[in-house]
mmCIF file of N, CA and C in Angstrom:
data_model
loop_
_atom_site.group_PDB
_atom_site.id
_atom_site.type_symbol
_atom_site.label_atom_id
_atom_site.label_comp_id
_atom_site.label_asym_id
_atom_site.label_seq_id
_atom_site.Cartn_x
_atom_site.Cartn_y
_atom_site.Cartn_z
ATOM 1 N N LEU A 1 18.248 -20.393 -4.219
ATOM 2 C CA LEU A 1 17.842 -20.486 -2.790
ATOM 3 C C LEU A 1 16.635 -21.261 -2.755
ATOM 4 N N THR A 2 16.341 -22.255 -2.114
ATOM 5 C CA THR A 2 15.098 -23.137 -2.164
ATOM 6 C C THR A 2 14.312 -23.102 -0.823
ATOM 7 N N SER A 3 15.467 -22.898 0.166
ATOM 8 C CA SER A 3 14.578 -22.959 1.578
ATOM 9 C C SER A 3 15.662 -22.236 2.678
ATOM 10 N N VAL A 4 14.877 -21.500 3.646
ATOM 11 C CA VAL A 4 15.473 -20.890 4.733
ATOM 12 C C VAL A 4 14.902 -21.721 5.911
ATOM 13 N N LYS A 5 15.943 -22.270 6.683
ATOM 14 C CA LYS A 5 15.395 -23.140 7.762
ATOM 15 C C LYS A 5 16.477 -22.989 8.835
ATOM 16 N N ASN A 6 15.847 -23.282 10.164
ATOM 17 C CA ASN A 6 16.581 -23.598 11.410
ATOM 18 C C ASN A 6 17.762 -22.540 11.668
ATOM 19 N N PHE A 7 17.259 -21.300 11.515
ATOM 20 C CA PHE A 7 18.214 -20.092 11.861
ATOM 21 C C PHE A 7 17.458 -19.694 13.160
ATOM 22 N N LEU A 8 17.888 -20.206 14.402
ATOM 23 C CA LEU A 8 17.206 -19.915 15.641
ATOM 24 C C LEU A 8 17.304 -18.573 16.287
ATOM 25 N N SER A 9 18.235 -17.739 15.743
ATOM 26 C CA SER A 9 18.508 -16.433 16.348
ATOM 27 C C SER A 9 17.832 -15.397 15.463
ATOM 28 N N VAL A 10 17.340 -15.642 14.244
ATOM 29 C CA VAL A 10 16.681 -14.846 13.256
ATOM 30 C C VAL A 10 15.422 -14.012 14.026
ATOM 31 N N VAL A 11 15.421 -12.795 14.057
ATOM 32 C CA VAL A 11 14.220 -12.178 14.649
ATOM 33 C C VAL A 11 13.479 -11.500 13.495
ATOM 34 N N GLU A 12 14.191 -10.887 12.477
ATOM 35 C CA GLU A 12 13.546 -10.284 11.375
ATOM 36 C C GLU A 12 14.193 -10.806 10.071
ATOM 37 N N LEU A 13 13.367 -11.125 8.968
ATOM 38 C CA LEU A 13 13.832 -11.622 7.854
ATOM 39 C C LEU A 13 13.258 -10.934 6.556
ATOM 40 N N ASP A 14 13.810 -10.353 5.714
ATOM 41 C CA ASP A 14 13.436 -9.898 4.297
ATOM 42 C C ASP A 14 14.046 -10.712 3.260
ATOM 43 N N VAL A 15 12.999 -11.244 2.403
ATOM 44 C CA VAL A 15 13.403 -12.217 1.156
ATOM 45 C C VAL A 15 12.847 -11.497 -0.040
ATOM 46 N N PHE A 16 13.814 -11.191 -1.019
ATOM 47 C CA PHE A 16 13.465 -10.479 -2.242
ATOM 48 C C PHE A 16 13.569 -11.226 -3.475
ATOM 49 N N GLU A 17 12.803 -11.393 -4.352
ATOM 50 C CA GLU A 17 13.095 -11.830 -5.629
ATOM 51 C C GLU A 17 13.728 -13.143 -5.603
ATOM 52 N N CYS A 18 13.177 -14.195 -4.973
ATOM 53 C CA CYS A 18 13.650 -15.542 -4.995
ATOM 54 C C CYS A 18 12.828 -16.457 -5.458
ATOM 55 N N PRO A 19 12.561 -16.646 -6.788
ATOM 56 C CA PRO A 19 11.536 -17.451 -7.418
ATOM 57 C C PRO A 19 11.614 -18.901 -7.126
ATOM 58 N N GLU A 20 12.694 -19.419 -6.733
ATOM 59 C CA GLU A 20 12.914 -20.782 -6.448
ATOM 60 C C GLU A 20 12.729 -20.961 -4.989
ATOM 61 N N LEU A 21 12.448 -20.103 -4.062
ATOM 62 C CA LEU A 21 12.249 -20.228 -2.605
ATOM 63 C C LEU A 21 10.865 -21.070 -2.514
ATOM 64 N N LYS A 22 10.899 -22.088 -1.745
ATOM 65 C CA LYS A 22 9.658 -22.906 -1.492
ATOM 66 C C LYS A 22 9.395 -22.893 0.096
ATOM 67 N N ARG A 23 10.241 -22.972 0.955
ATOM 68 C CA ARG A 23 10.174 -23.062 2.434
ATOM 69 C C ARG A 23 10.916 -22.235 3.157
ATOM 70 N N ILE A 24 10.112 -21.575 4.277
ATOM 71 C CA ILE A 24 10.770 -20.853 5.311
ATOM 72 C C ILE A 24 10.119 -21.629 6.580
ATOM 73 N N SER A 25 11.150 -22.221 7.387
ATOM 74 C CA SER A 25 10.860 -22.900 8.599
ATOM 75 C C SER A 25 11.859 -23.055 9.665
ATOM 76 N N GLY A 26 11.398 -23.194 10.927
ATOM 77 C CA GLY A 26 12.233 -23.412 11.958
ATOM 78 C C GLY A 26 12.976 -22.175 12.495
ATOM 79 N N LEU A 27 12.300 -21.075 12.362
ATOM 80 C CA LEU A 27 12.784 -19.836 12.733
ATOM 81 C C LEU A 27 11.977 -19.520 14.011
ATOM 82 N N SER A 28 12.389 -20.004 15.207
ATOM 83 C CA SER A 28 11.612 -19.825 16.350
ATOM 84 C C SER A 28 11.366 -18.628 17.079
ATOM 85 N N ARG A 29 12.418 -17.736 16.648
ATOM 86 C CA ARG A 29 12.329 -16.318 17.216
ATOM 87 C C ARG A 29 11.741 -15.153 16.274
ATOM 88 N N LEU A 30 11.632 -15.730 15.123
ATOM 89 C CA LEU A 30 11.157 -14.692 13.995
ATOM 90 C C LEU A 30 9.904 -13.829 14.328
ATOM 91 N N HIS A 31 10.001 -12.580 14.333
ATOM 92 C CA HIS A 31 8.989 -11.660 14.745
ATOM 93 C C HIS A 31 8.409 -10.935 13.450
ATOM 94 N N LYS A 32 9.233 -10.806 12.362
ATOM 95 C CA LYS A 32 8.798 -9.955 11.341
ATOM 96 C C LYS A 32 9.462 -10.513 10.216
ATOM 97 N N ILE A 33 8.437 -10.692 9.169
ATOM 98 C CA ILE A 33 8.975 -11.150 7.736
ATOM 99 C C ILE A 33 8.380 -10.296 6.747
ATOM 100 N N ARG A 34 9.195 -10.097 5.593
ATOM 101 C CA ARG A 34 8.831 -9.503 4.404
ATOM 102 C C ARG A 34 9.254 -10.374 3.246
ATOM 103 N N ILE A 35 8.303 -10.597 2.570
ATOM 104 C CA ILE A 35 8.500 -11.611 1.347
ATOM 105 C C ILE A 35 8.143 -10.715 0.084
ATOM 106 N N VAL A 36 8.828 -10.571 -0.761
ATOM 107 C CA VAL A 36 8.573 -9.706 -1.975
ATOM 108 C C VAL A 36 9.184 -10.411 -3.219
ATOM 109 N N TRP A 37 8.085 -10.581 -4.134
ATOM 110 C CA TRP A 37 8.519 -11.261 -5.387
ATOM 111 C C TRP A 37 8.911 -12.657 -5.229
ATOM 112 N N CYS A 38 8.375 -13.509 -4.532
ATOM 113 C CA CYS A 38 8.876 -14.997 -4.034
ATOM 114 C C CYS A 38 7.577 -15.691 -4.435
ATOM 115 N N PRO A 39 6.939 -15.982 -5.545
ATOM 116 C CA PRO A 39 5.707 -16.492 -5.718
ATOM 117 C C PRO A 39 5.430 -17.914 -5.480
ATOM 118 N N ASN A 40 6.658 -18.740 -5.226
ATOM 119 C CA ASN A 40 6.403 -20.012 -5.007
ATOM 120 C C ASN A 40 6.819 -20.738 -3.685
ATOM 121 N N VAL A 41 6.827 -19.658 -2.750
ATOM 122 C CA VAL A 41 6.819 -19.993 -1.371
ATOM 123 C C VAL A 41 5.601 -20.858 -0.943
ATOM 124 N N GLU A 42 5.717 -22.115 -0.571
ATOM 125 C CA GLU A 42 4.612 -23.068 -0.136
ATOM 126 C C GLU A 42 4.394 -23.065 1.290
ATOM 127 N N ALA A 43 5.516 -22.998 2.032
ATOM 128 C CA ALA A 43 5.426 -23.261 3.628
ATOM 129 C C ALA A 43 6.127 -22.109 4.379
ATOM 130 N N LEU A 44 5.476 -21.586 5.322
ATOM 131 C CA LEU A 44 6.042 -20.729 6.490
ATOM 132 C C LEU A 44 5.491 -21.416 7.549
ATOM 133 N N GLU A 45 6.405 -22.138 8.327
ATOM 134 C CA GLU A 45 6.216 -22.849 9.435
ATOM 135 C C GLU A 45 7.102 -22.957 10.518
ATOM 136 N N ASP A 46 6.753 -23.348 11.735
ATOM 137 C CA ASP A 46 7.596 -23.231 12.794
ATOM 138 C C ASP A 46 8.214 -21.989 13.249
ATOM 139 N N VAL A 47 7.222 -20.878 13.087
ATOM 140 C CA VAL A 47 7.386 -19.519 13.386
ATOM 141 C C VAL A 47 6.504 -19.016 14.495
ATOM 142 N N PRO A 48 6.560 -19.809 15.792
ATOM 143 C CA PRO A 48 5.620 -19.235 16.885
ATOM 144 C C PRO A 48 5.708 -17.875 17.273
ATOM 145 N N ALA A 49 6.734 -17.100 17.084
ATOM 146 C CA ALA A 49 6.863 -15.759 17.594
ATOM 147 C C ALA A 49 6.385 -14.767 16.498
ATOM 148 N N LEU A 50 5.981 -15.249 15.311
ATOM 149 C CA LEU A 50 5.781 -14.275 14.211
ATOM 150 C C LEU A 50 4.552 -13.367 14.458
ATOM 151 N N ASP A 51 4.922 -12.011 14.328
ATOM 152 C CA ASP A 51 3.822 -10.937 14.737
ATOM 153 C C ASP A 51 3.656 -10.259 13.534
ATOM 154 N N SER A 52 4.367 -9.958 12.458
ATOM 155 C CA SER A 52 4.105 -9.294 11.284
ATOM 156 C C SER A 52 4.572 -9.884 10.152
ATOM 157 N N VAL A 53 3.789 -9.846 8.962
ATOM 158 C CA VAL A 53 4.165 -10.358 7.550
ATOM 159 C C VAL A 53 3.669 -9.217 6.623
ATOM 160 N N VAL A 54 4.693 -9.064 5.739
ATOM 161 C CA VAL A 54 4.651 -8.203 4.662
ATOM 162 C C VAL A 54 4.700 -9.046 3.437
ATOM 163 N N LEU A 55 3.630 -9.042 2.736
ATOM 164 C CA LEU A 55 3.703 -9.987 1.332
ATOM 165 C C LEU A 55 3.418 -9.052 0.246
ATOM 166 N N GLU A 56 4.524 -8.767 -0.740
ATOM 167 C CA GLU A 56 4.374 -8.021 -1.954
ATOM 168 C C GLU A 56 4.454 -8.922 -3.169
ATOM 169 N N ASP A 57 3.672 -8.885 -3.992
ATOM 170 C CA ASP A 57 3.626 -9.746 -5.145
ATOM 171 C C ASP A 57 2.446 -9.584 -5.950
ATOM 172 N N ALA A 58 2.531 -8.816 -7.061
ATOM 173 C CA ALA A 58 1.472 -8.591 -7.914
ATOM 174 C C ALA A 58 1.201 -9.758 -8.957
ATOM 175 N N THR A 59 1.938 -10.845 -8.966
ATOM 176 C CA THR A 59 1.843 -11.823 -9.870
ATOM 177 C C THR A 59 1.031 -12.990 -9.466
ATOM 178 N N ILE A 60 0.880 -13.058 -7.949
ATOM 179 C CA ILE A 60 0.050 -14.153 -7.559
ATOM 180 C C ILE A 60 -1.327 -13.895 -7.661
ATOM 181 N N GLU A 61 -2.062 -15.083 -7.954
ATOM 182 C CA GLU A 61 -3.544 -14.892 -8.263
ATOM 183 C C GLU A 61 -4.388 -15.316 -7.053
ATOM 184 N N THR A 62 -3.911 -16.037 -6.224
ATOM 185 C CA THR A 62 -4.597 -16.419 -4.870
ATOM 186 C C THR A 62 -3.499 -16.304 -3.837
ATOM 187 N N LEU A 63 -3.983 -16.153 -2.471
ATOM 188 C CA LEU A 63 -3.011 -16.175 -1.465
ATOM 189 C C LEU A 63 -2.498 -17.419 -1.265
ATOM 190 N N PRO A 64 -1.157 -17.396 -0.619
ATOM 191 C CA PRO A 64 -0.462 -18.652 -0.433
ATOM 192 C C PRO A 64 -1.245 -19.331 0.779
ATOM 193 N N GLY A 65 -1.262 -20.611 0.768
ATOM 194 C CA GLY A 65 -1.977 -21.238 1.820
ATOM 195 C C GLY A 65 -1.256 -21.276 3.143
ATOM 196 N N TYR A 66 -0.087 -20.946 3.265
ATOM 197 C CA TYR A 66 0.620 -20.871 4.670
ATOM 198 C C TYR A 66 0.106 -19.795 5.264
ATOM 199 N N LEU A 67 -0.657 -18.718 4.892
ATOM 200 C CA LEU A 67 -1.210 -17.671 5.771
ATOM 201 C C LEU A 67 -2.207 -18.212 6.572
ATOM 202 N N GLN A 68 -2.795 -19.211 6.347
ATOM 203 C CA GLN A 68 -3.871 -19.927 7.197
ATOM 204 C C GLN A 68 -3.088 -20.678 8.353
ATOM 205 N N ALA A 69 -1.822 -21.035 8.067
ATOM 206 C CA ALA A 69 -1.179 -21.854 9.271
ATOM 207 C C ALA A 69 -0.368 -20.870 10.252
ATOM 208 N N VAL A 70 -0.158 -19.565 10.019
ATOM 209 C CA VAL A 70 0.536 -18.801 10.877
ATOM 210 C C VAL A 70 -0.595 -17.749 11.565
ATOM 211 N N ASN A 71 -0.252 -17.195 12.725
ATOM 212 C CA ASN A 71 -1.027 -16.260 13.366
ATOM 213 C C ASN A 71 -0.298 -14.924 13.689
ATOM 214 N N PRO A 72 0.169 -14.093 12.790
ATOM 215 C CA PRO A 72 0.530 -12.874 12.983
ATOM 216 C C PRO A 72 -0.514 -11.869 13.520
ATOM 217 N N ARG A 73 -0.116 -10.840 14.004
ATOM 218 C CA ARG A 73 -1.006 -9.832 14.627
ATOM 219 C C ARG A 73 -1.509 -9.016 13.453
ATOM 220 N N TYR A 74 -0.408 -8.722 12.581
ATOM 221 C CA TYR A 74 -0.489 -7.770 11.359
ATOM 222 C C TYR A 74 0.030 -8.379 10.149
ATOM 223 N N LEU A 75 -0.821 -8.047 9.023
ATOM 224 C CA LEU A 75 -0.447 -8.496 7.694
ATOM 225 C C LEU A 75 -0.503 -7.339 6.620
ATOM 226 N N LYS A 76 0.487 -6.988 6.084
ATOM 227 C CA LYS A 76 0.461 -5.998 4.816
ATOM 228 C C LYS A 76 0.578 -6.820 3.541
ATOM 229 N N LEU A 77 -0.427 -6.625 2.679
ATOM 230 C CA LEU A 77 -0.467 -7.404 1.521
ATOM 231 C C LEU A 77 -0.651 -6.536 0.345
ATOM 232 N N VAL A 78 0.603 -6.371 -0.494
ATOM 233 C CA VAL A 78 0.587 -5.625 -1.731
ATOM 234 C C VAL A 78 0.481 -6.583 -2.916
ATOM 235 N N CYS A 79 -0.714 -6.376 -3.616
ATOM 236 C CA CYS A 79 -1.018 -7.352 -4.698
ATOM 237 C C CYS A 79 -1.812 -6.826 -5.712
ATOM 238 N N SER A 80 -2.192 -7.630 -6.622
ATOM 239 C CA SER A 80 -2.966 -7.151 -7.852
ATOM 240 C C SER A 80 -4.304 -6.835 -7.408
ATOM 241 N N LYS A 81 -4.865 -5.971 -8.447
ATOM 242 C CA LYS A 81 -6.396 -5.405 -8.168
ATOM 243 C C LYS A 81 -7.251 -6.694 -8.045
ATOM 244 N N LYS A 82 -7.151 -7.603 -8.807
ATOM 245 C CA LYS A 82 -7.960 -8.857 -8.989
ATOM 246 C C LYS A 82 -7.919 -9.600 -7.550
ATOM 247 N N LEU A 83 -6.670 -9.823 -7.008
ATOM 248 C CA LEU A 83 -6.488 -10.541 -5.608
ATOM 249 C C LEU A 83 -7.160 -9.453 -4.607
ATOM 250 N N CYS A 84 -6.877 -8.342 -4.600
ATOM 251 C CA CYS A 84 -7.549 -7.365 -3.687
ATOM 252 C C CYS A 84 -8.927 -7.580 -3.664
ATOM 253 N N GLU A 85 -9.625 -7.645 -4.819
ATOM 254 C CA GLU A 85 -11.142 -7.724 -4.781
ATOM 255 C C GLU A 85 -11.802 -8.951 -4.184
ATOM 256 N N SER A 86 -10.879 -10.022 -4.203
ATOM 257 C CA SER A 86 -11.188 -11.324 -3.600
ATOM 258 C C SER A 86 -11.063 -11.352 -2.185
ATOM 259 N N LEU A 87 -10.599 -10.284 -1.556
ATOM 260 C CA LEU A 87 -10.303 -10.525 -0.023
ATOM 261 C C LEU A 87 -11.201 -9.715 0.911
ATOM 262 N N SER A 88 -12.303 -9.576 0.363
ATOM 263 C CA SER A 88 -13.351 -9.078 1.412
ATOM 264 C C SER A 88 -14.200 -10.155 1.999
ATOM 265 N N PRO A 89 -14.744 -9.945 3.236
ATOM 266 C CA PRO A 89 -15.618 -10.945 3.917
ATOM 267 C C PRO A 89 -16.488 -11.705 2.978
ATOM 268 N N GLY A 90 -16.664 -12.915 3.014
ATOM 269 C CA GLY A 90 -17.312 -13.780 2.205
ATOM 270 C C GLY A 90 -16.868 -14.140 0.888
ATOM 271 N N ARG A 91 -15.788 -13.500 0.410
ATOM 272 C CA ARG A 91 -15.235 -13.781 -0.847
ATOM 273 C C ARG A 91 -14.180 -14.930 -0.791
ATOM 274 N N SER A 92 -13.874 -15.463 -2.034
ATOM 275 C CA SER A 92 -13.060 -16.798 -2.043
ATOM 276 C C SER A 92 -11.820 -16.839 -1.128
ATOM 277 N N GLU A 93 -11.007 -15.653 -1.106
ATOM 278 C CA GLU A 93 -9.858 -15.798 -0.452
ATOM 279 C C GLU A 93 -9.738 -15.272 1.082
ATOM 280 N N TRP A 94 -10.873 -14.819 1.516
ATOM 281 C CA TRP A 94 -11.032 -14.222 2.823
ATOM 282 C C TRP A 94 -10.581 -14.968 3.991
ATOM 283 N N ASN A 95 -10.946 -16.418 3.811
ATOM 284 C CA ASN A 95 -10.894 -17.431 4.927
ATOM 285 C C ASN A 95 -9.287 -17.611 5.293
ATOM 286 N N LYS A 96 -8.479 -17.356 4.382
ATOM 287 C CA LYS A 96 -7.015 -17.520 4.518
ATOM 288 C C LYS A 96 -6.581 -16.370 5.412
ATOM 289 N N ILE A 97 -7.097 -15.199 5.627
ATOM 290 C CA ILE A 97 -6.532 -14.246 6.349
ATOM 291 C C ILE A 97 -7.592 -13.556 7.470
ATOM 292 N N SER A 98 -8.721 -14.169 7.584
ATOM 293 C CA SER A 98 -9.930 -13.688 8.437
ATOM 294 C C SER A 98 -9.424 -13.770 9.846
ATOM 295 N N HIS A 99 -8.579 -14.519 10.290
ATOM 296 C CA HIS A 99 -7.910 -14.715 11.774
ATOM 297 C C HIS A 99 -7.087 -13.469 12.038
ATOM 298 N N ILE A 100 -6.486 -12.827 11.043
ATOM 299 C CA ILE A 100 -5.331 -11.903 11.309
ATOM 300 C C ILE A 100 -6.043 -10.448 11.835
ATOM 301 N N ARG A 101 -5.669 -10.050 12.848
ATOM 302 C CA ARG A 101 -6.353 -8.661 13.702
ATOM 303 C C ARG A 101 -6.166 -7.603 12.832
ATOM 304 N N GLU A 102 -4.849 -7.270 12.310
ATOM 305 C CA GLU A 102 -4.925 -5.964 11.621
ATOM 306 C C GLU A 102 -4.285 -6.268 10.212
ATOM 307 N N LEU A 103 -5.137 -5.919 9.196
ATOM 308 C CA LEU A 103 -4.714 -6.124 7.716
ATOM 309 C C LEU A 103 -4.712 -4.690 7.002
ATOM 310 N N ASN A 104 -3.750 -4.782 6.296
ATOM 311 C CA ASN A 104 -3.391 -3.566 5.341
ATOM 312 C C ASN A 104 -3.311 -4.176 3.914
ATOM 313 N N ILE A 105 -4.339 -3.877 3.183
ATOM 314 C CA ILE A 105 -4.290 -4.532 1.888
ATOM 315 C C ILE A 105 -4.203 -3.405 0.786
ATOM 316 N N VAL A 106 -3.413 -3.454 -0.099
ATOM 317 C CA VAL A 106 -2.981 -2.489 -1.075
ATOM 318 C C VAL A 106 -2.857 -2.967 -2.510
ATOM 319 N N ASP A 107 -3.687 -2.153 -3.321
ATOM 320 C CA ASP A 107 -3.480 -2.723 -4.813
ATOM 321 C C ASP A 107 -2.453 -1.996 -5.334
ATOM 322 N N LEU A 108 -1.496 -2.919 -5.959
ATOM 323 C CA LEU A 108 -0.155 -2.307 -6.345
ATOM 324 C C LEU A 108 -0.387 -1.288 -7.505
ATOM 325 N N GLU A 109 -1.458 -1.472 -8.244
ATOM 326 C CA GLU A 109 -1.728 -0.359 -9.366
ATOM 327 C C GLU A 109 -2.038 0.930 -8.894
ATOM 328 N N ASP A 110 -2.879 0.911 -7.766
ATOM 329 C CA ASP A 110 -3.172 2.090 -7.149
ATOM 330 C C ASP A 110 -2.007 2.708 -6.458
ATOM 331 N N LEU A 111 -1.172 1.955 -5.755
ATOM 332 C CA LEU A 111 0.150 2.474 -5.098
ATOM 333 C C LEU A 111 1.036 2.976 -6.106
ATOM 334 N N ARG A 112 1.171 2.592 -7.187
ATOM 335 C CA ARG A 112 1.943 3.095 -8.255
ATOM 336 C C ARG A 112 1.425 4.314 -8.756
ATOM 337 N N GLN A 113 -0.006 4.591 -8.916
ATOM 338 C CA GLN A 113 -0.465 5.666 -9.472
ATOM 339 C C GLN A 113 -0.296 6.743 -8.381
ATOM 340 N N THR A 114 -0.314 6.497 -7.118
ATOM 341 C CA THR A 114 -0.299 7.355 -5.996
ATOM 342 C C THR A 114 1.126 7.914 -5.958
ATOM 343 N N GLN A 115 2.265 7.093 -6.192
ATOM 344 C CA GLN A 115 3.608 7.387 -6.265
ATOM 345 C C GLN A 115 4.087 8.354 -7.526
ATOM 346 N N SER A 116 3.379 8.272 -8.544
ATOM 347 C CA SER A 116 3.671 8.918 -9.704
ATOM 348 C C SER A 116 3.154 10.391 -9.645
#
């Protein structure tokens, strides 16, 4: 699977472990998306109703650029400790998510320790 596009009635979408997925577009009614272990997604576009994004991937070293192009109210990010540390105001990756009102940033290592 390399793209998900033009499903006009989709309101909620979960994509898991799709390493070849590059593009999600044309989902005009999409309100909520969860992207888990899909490190090569380059585009999330034409999603004007998007309200909530959950992105889980401990392998990515930088935030995907598409986060700057969408305007959800809420973002939950589960990522590596290194990426978490680069997400405070004034740090390198902050500008990609600073426009999102509600942020929930979780270090995957801490999450695993809490669960065990």
